[in-house]
């Protein structure tokens, strides 16, 4: 019987959880909890069990429990994952070690300090930048965009800001000031948007000592990303954009235009009598 | 619990250099990242030794001969082979990095449909081909060293 099969029949699981109480502890330690195993349970289910039935002082972030909010990023058996998206059976062990995401400070127990992530995200101006500020303030209609133009950046717009990519990134492990895969990928997401005119502005931000060139393509961010965003690809494409912008080789492209007013609507066909509800 | 205590700075939790060495079962590219740095540092170290040793020639033939005889032992032969290996790995991986870091060979973005794949994973044959070429060249050089 393999270890994975054994875990399927295990009745109990051991959760080794990192604990850190800022008002009391100087450093963190691991605490063991033994919990019952139920088929299909996720790591988050286990943590909720501990919080509800064993120790209500355990602190962790959680919200949607379905991989949408990005709150429950944790280091699970040595790899950063979303706790709600990690079935215990998939880990193949009945001992699960859960720690706070590395490369961030720890506020308490399993709660990482994500402020640096959000600050970097804000720094790259994650919104459409346009020269027609009047239209941006008082929009008359949407900007047009073809399905092909949408596909240029769509993959990168699925980011849930869980911070897992920074926990996986070896550059973030040693450079606290590195912008990080999340914000760099988002910089490309906006630069590649046909409605945007902010490449020059964002180049000035990411083409810095702790910016895009510090990414040396370890690819761990893309491997760890729970949403399939592929930040490593976005960052490499951003490098190309930044280089072309700096060397003035970038083809000048007009940004998307405002959608024309809709043509006069054709009168709708009358609903046949026999389908109309009485 | 007072406010000052709650506002205590978060506990530092960076993986640091250890994170380069080992950070879990990641794919080969993450560890090539480390290997690229280690081989780079090795080549710099060799460069310094090489220039220092060759610099001895200025101080006369006697000192030069003495320095050269110092290098005629198996430890330095192994060292020399390691330098060539480091150079080869650094050069081959470097070529891949130059191409991929400018977005070439990685392909276009794809909609994330489960099970997710990423560009480096889809282009893994490039790394494997590079590894195979490096291994063949290292073997040939080893045969040349031994014979």
PDB file of N, CA and C in Angstrom, chain A residues 16-20 28-30 59-61 72-76 78-81 97-114 167, chain B residues 10-15:
ATOM      1  N   UNK A  16       0.378  20.143  12.133  1.00  0.00           N
ATOM      2  CA  UNK A  16       1.434  20.883  12.837  1.00  0.00           C
ATOM      3  C   UNK A  16       1.319  22.325  12.388  1.00  0.00           C
ATOM      4  N   UNK A  17       0.854  23.177  13.239  1.00  0.00           N
ATOM      5  CA  UNK A  17       0.520  24.542  12.850  1.00  0.00           C
ATOM      6  C   UNK A  17       1.481  25.542  13.479  1.00  0.00           C
ATOM      7  N   UNK A  18       1.949  26.479  12.653  1.00  0.00           N
ATOM      8  CA  UNK A  18       2.862  27.510  13.167  1.00  0.00           C
ATOM      9  C   UNK A  18       2.083  28.479  14.053  1.00  0.00           C
ATOM     10  N   UNK A  19       2.598  28.732  15.240  1.00  0.00           N
ATOM     11  CA  UNK A  19       1.944  29.664  16.154  1.00  0.00           C
ATOM     12  C   UNK A  19       2.894  30.815  16.454  1.00  0.00           C
ATOM     13  N   UNK A  20       2.343  32.003  16.497  1.00  0.00           N
ATOM     14  CA  UNK A  20       3.139  33.177  16.890  1.00  0.00           C
ATOM     15  C   UNK A  20       2.189  34.216  17.464  1.00  0.00           C
ATOM     16  N   UNK A  28       8.429  32.101  16.381  1.00  0.00           N
ATOM     17  CA  UNK A  28       7.276  31.218  16.203  1.00  0.00           C
ATOM     18  C   UNK A  28       7.627  29.780  16.604  1.00  0.00           C
ATOM     19  N   UNK A  29       6.615  28.975  16.822  1.00  0.00           N
ATOM     20  CA  UNK A  29       6.833  27.558  17.108  1.00  0.00           C
ATOM     21  C   UNK A  29       5.701  26.751  16.482  1.00  0.00           C
ATOM     22  N   UNK A  30       5.874  25.434  16.399  1.00  0.00           N
ATOM     23  CA  UNK A  30       4.829  24.579  15.817  1.00  0.00           C
ATOM     24  C   UNK A  30       4.015  23.930  16.942  1.00  0.00           C
ATOM     25  N   UNK A  59      -5.196  31.845  14.719  1.00  0.00           N
ATOM     26  CA  UNK A  59      -5.564  32.925  13.795  1.00  0.00           C
ATOM     27  C   UNK A  59      -5.149  32.596  12.366  1.00  0.00           C
ATOM     28  N   UNK A  60      -6.053  32.704  11.442  1.00  0.00           N
ATOM     29  CA  UNK A  60      -5.760  32.561  10.003  1.00  0.00           C
ATOM     30  C   UNK A  60      -6.819  33.327   9.227  1.00  0.00           C
ATOM     31  N   UNK A  61      -6.472  33.678   7.978  1.00  0.00           N
ATOM     32  CA  UNK A  61      -7.437  34.415   7.148  1.00  0.00           C
ATOM     33  C   UNK A  61      -8.213  33.424   6.283  1.00  0.00           C
ATOM     34  N   UNK A  72      -6.602  32.657   1.989  1.00  0.00           N
ATOM     35  CA  UNK A  72      -6.027  31.594   2.820  1.00  0.00           C
ATOM     36  C   UNK A  72      -4.715  31.030   2.262  1.00  0.00           C
ATOM     37  N   UNK A  73      -3.864  31.880   1.692  1.00  0.00           N
ATOM     38  CA  UNK A  73      -2.538  31.443   1.232  1.00  0.00           C
ATOM     39  C   UNK A  73      -1.688  31.039   2.433  1.00  0.00           C
ATOM     40  N   UNK A  74      -1.113  29.833   2.395  1.00  0.00           N
ATOM     41  CA  UNK A  74      -0.290  29.327   3.498  1.00  0.00           C
ATOM     42  C   UNK A  74       0.796  28.413   2.947  1.00  0.00           C
ATOM     43  N   UNK A  75       1.803  28.159   3.752  1.00  0.00           N
ATOM     44  CA  UNK A  75       2.844  27.207   3.360  1.00  0.00           C
ATOM     45  C   UNK A  75       2.421  25.833   3.869  1.00  0.00           C
ATOM     46  N   UNK A  76       1.974  24.980   2.951  1.00  0.00           N
ATOM     47  CA  UNK A  76       1.432  23.678   3.342  1.00  0.00           C
ATOM     48  C   UNK A  76       2.395  22.583   2.906  1.00  0.00           C
ATOM     49  N   UNK A  78       5.495  22.562   3.001  1.00  0.00           N
ATOM     50  CA  UNK A  78       6.658  23.139   2.325  1.00  0.00           C
ATOM     51  C   UNK A  78       6.387  23.908   1.056  1.00  0.00           C
ATOM     52  N   UNK A  79       5.148  23.905   0.566  1.00  0.00           N
ATOM     53  CA  UNK A  79       4.859  24.651  -0.657  1.00  0.00           C
ATOM     54  C   UNK A  79       3.701  25.627  -0.419  1.00  0.00           C
ATOM     55  N   UNK A  80       3.787  26.835  -1.003  1.00  0.00           N
ATOM     56  CA  UNK A  80       2.701  27.799  -0.784  1.00  0.00           C
ATOM     57  C   UNK A  80       1.459  27.429  -1.586  1.00  0.00           C
ATOM     58  N   UNK A  81       0.326  27.356  -0.912  1.00  0.00           N
ATOM     59  CA  UNK A  81      -0.938  26.956  -1.552  1.00  0.00           C
ATOM     60  C   UNK A  81      -2.092  27.675  -0.875  1.00  0.00           C
ATOM     61  N   UNK A  97       1.958  19.937   7.748  1.00  0.00           N
ATOM     62  CA  UNK A  97       2.646  21.062   8.405  1.00  0.00           C
ATOM     63  C   UNK A  97       2.199  22.359   7.751  1.00  0.00           C
ATOM     64  N   UNK A  98       1.655  23.249   8.530  1.00  0.00           N
ATOM     65  CA  UNK A  98       1.116  24.497   7.985  1.00  0.00           C
ATOM     66  C   UNK A  98       1.830  25.686   8.631  1.00  0.00           C
ATOM     67  N   UNK A  99       2.389  26.524   7.755  1.00  0.00           N
ATOM     68  CA  UNK A  99       3.095  27.702   8.261  1.00  0.00           C
ATOM     69  C   UNK A  99       2.585  28.934   7.537  1.00  0.00           C
ATOM     70  N   UNK A 100       2.908  30.080   8.080  1.00  0.00           N
ATOM     71  CA  UNK A 100       2.547  31.342   7.431  1.00  0.00           C
ATOM     72  C   UNK A 100       3.351  31.474   6.136  1.00  0.00           C
ATOM     73  N   UNK A 101       2.813  32.185   5.148  1.00  0.00           N
ATOM     74  CA  UNK A 101       3.532  32.353   3.877  1.00  0.00           C
ATOM     75  C   UNK A 101       4.905  32.964   4.109  1.00  0.00           C
ATOM     76  N   UNK A 102       5.976  32.353   3.582  1.00  0.00           N
ATOM     77  CA  UNK A 102       7.295  32.978   3.748  1.00  0.00           C
ATOM     78  C   UNK A 102       7.442  34.229   2.873  1.00  0.00           C
ATOM     79  N   UNK A 103       8.492  34.961   3.103  1.00  0.00           N
ATOM     80  CA  UNK A 103       8.807  36.207   2.378  1.00  0.00           C
ATOM     81  C   UNK A 103       7.839  37.356   2.696  1.00  0.00           C
ATOM     82  N   UNK A 104       7.088  37.191   3.766  1.00  0.00           N
ATOM     83  CA  UNK A 104       6.278  38.274   4.344  1.00  0.00           C
ATOM     84  C   UNK A 104       6.525  38.209   5.849  1.00  0.00           C
ATOM     85  N   UNK A 105       6.243  39.301   6.534  1.00  0.00           N
ATOM     86  CA  UNK A 105       6.285  39.234   7.987  1.00  0.00           C
ATOM     87  C   UNK A 105       5.099  38.419   8.488  1.00  0.00           C
ATOM     88  N   UNK A 106       5.178  37.992   9.759  1.00  0.00           N
ATOM     89  CA  UNK A 106       4.030  37.276  10.350  1.00  0.00           C
ATOM     90  C   UNK A 106       3.370  38.217  11.357  1.00  0.00           C
ATOM     91  N   UNK A 107       2.074  38.450  11.189  1.00  0.00           N
ATOM     92  CA  UNK A 107       1.344  39.288  12.143  1.00  0.00           C
ATOM     93  C   UNK A 107       0.934  38.435  13.342  1.00  0.00           C
ATOM     94  N   UNK A 108       0.338  37.300  13.062  1.00  0.00           N
ATOM     95  CA  UNK A 108      -0.040  36.358  14.133  1.00  0.00           C
ATOM     96  C   UNK A 108      -0.283  34.986  13.491  1.00  0.00           C
ATOM     97  N   UNK A 109       0.172  33.944  14.141  1.00  0.00           N
ATOM     98  CA  UNK A 109      -0.023  32.561  13.682  1.00  0.00           C
ATOM     99  C   UNK A 109       0.166  32.404  12.164  1.00  0.00           C
ATOM    100  N   UNK A 110      -0.955  32.240  11.431  1.00  0.00           N
ATOM    101  CA  UNK A 110      -0.854  31.987   9.981  1.00  0.00           C
ATOM    102  C   UNK A 110      -1.210  33.220   9.160  1.00  0.00           C
ATOM    103  N   UNK A 111      -1.168  34.380   9.811  1.00  0.00           N
ATOM    104  CA  UNK A 111      -1.546  35.604   9.083  1.00  0.00           C
ATOM    105  C   UNK A 111      -0.302  36.352   8.622  1.00  0.00           C
ATOM    106  N   UNK A 112      -0.022  36.329   7.310  1.00  0.00           N
ATOM    107  CA  UNK A 112       1.143  37.078   6.822  1.00  0.00           C
ATOM    108  C   UNK A 112       0.815  38.563   6.683  1.00  0.00           C
ATOM    109  N   UNK A 113       1.852  39.378   6.770  1.00  0.00           N
ATOM    110  CA  UNK A 113       1.667  40.813   6.603  1.00  0.00           C
ATOM    111  C   UNK A 113       1.728  41.110   5.099  1.00  0.00           C
ATOM    112  N   UNK A 114       0.587  41.268   4.470  1.00  0.00           N
ATOM    113  CA  UNK A 114       0.545  41.442   3.006  1.00  0.00           C
ATOM    114  C   UNK A 114       0.669  42.905   2.575  1.00  0.00           C
ATOM    115  N   UNK A 167       5.754  34.271  -2.141  1.00  0.00           N
ATOM    116  CA  UNK A 167       6.251  33.261  -1.206  1.00  0.00           C
ATOM    117  C   UNK A 167       7.089  32.222  -1.935  1.00  0.00           C
TER     118      UNK A 167
ATOM    119  N   UNK B  10       5.664  43.093  12.389  1.00  0.00           N
ATOM    120  CA  UNK B  10       5.497  41.672  12.096  1.00  0.00           C
ATOM    121  C   UNK B  10       6.818  40.921  12.188  1.00  0.00           C
ATOM    122  N   UNK B  11       6.726  39.659  12.578  1.00  0.00           N
ATOM    123  CA  UNK B  11       7.914  38.806  12.701  1.00  0.00           C
ATOM    124  C   UNK B  11       8.504  38.548  11.316  1.00  0.00           C
ATOM    125  N   UNK B  12       9.824  38.721  11.196  1.00  0.00           N
ATOM    126  CA  UNK B  12      10.460  38.511   9.884  1.00  0.00           C
ATOM    127  C   UNK B  12      10.398  37.031   9.501  1.00  0.00           C
ATOM    128  N   UNK B  13      10.103  36.765   8.237  1.00  0.00           N
ATOM    129  CA  UNK B  13       9.932  35.372   7.812  1.00  0.00           C
ATOM    130  C   UNK B  13      10.419  35.190   6.370  1.00  0.00           C
ATOM    131  N   UNK B  14      11.587  35.753   6.064  1.00  0.00           N
ATOM    132  CA  UNK B  14      12.123  35.609   4.702  1.00  0.00           C
ATOM    133  C   UNK B  14      12.951  34.336   4.607  1.00  0.00           C
ATOM    134  N   UNK B  15      12.835  33.661   3.466  1.00  0.00           N
ATOM    135  CA  UNK B  15      13.576  32.410   3.301  1.00  0.00           C
ATOM    136  C   UNK B  15      15.074  32.658   3.147  1.00  0.00           C
TER     137      UNK B  15
END
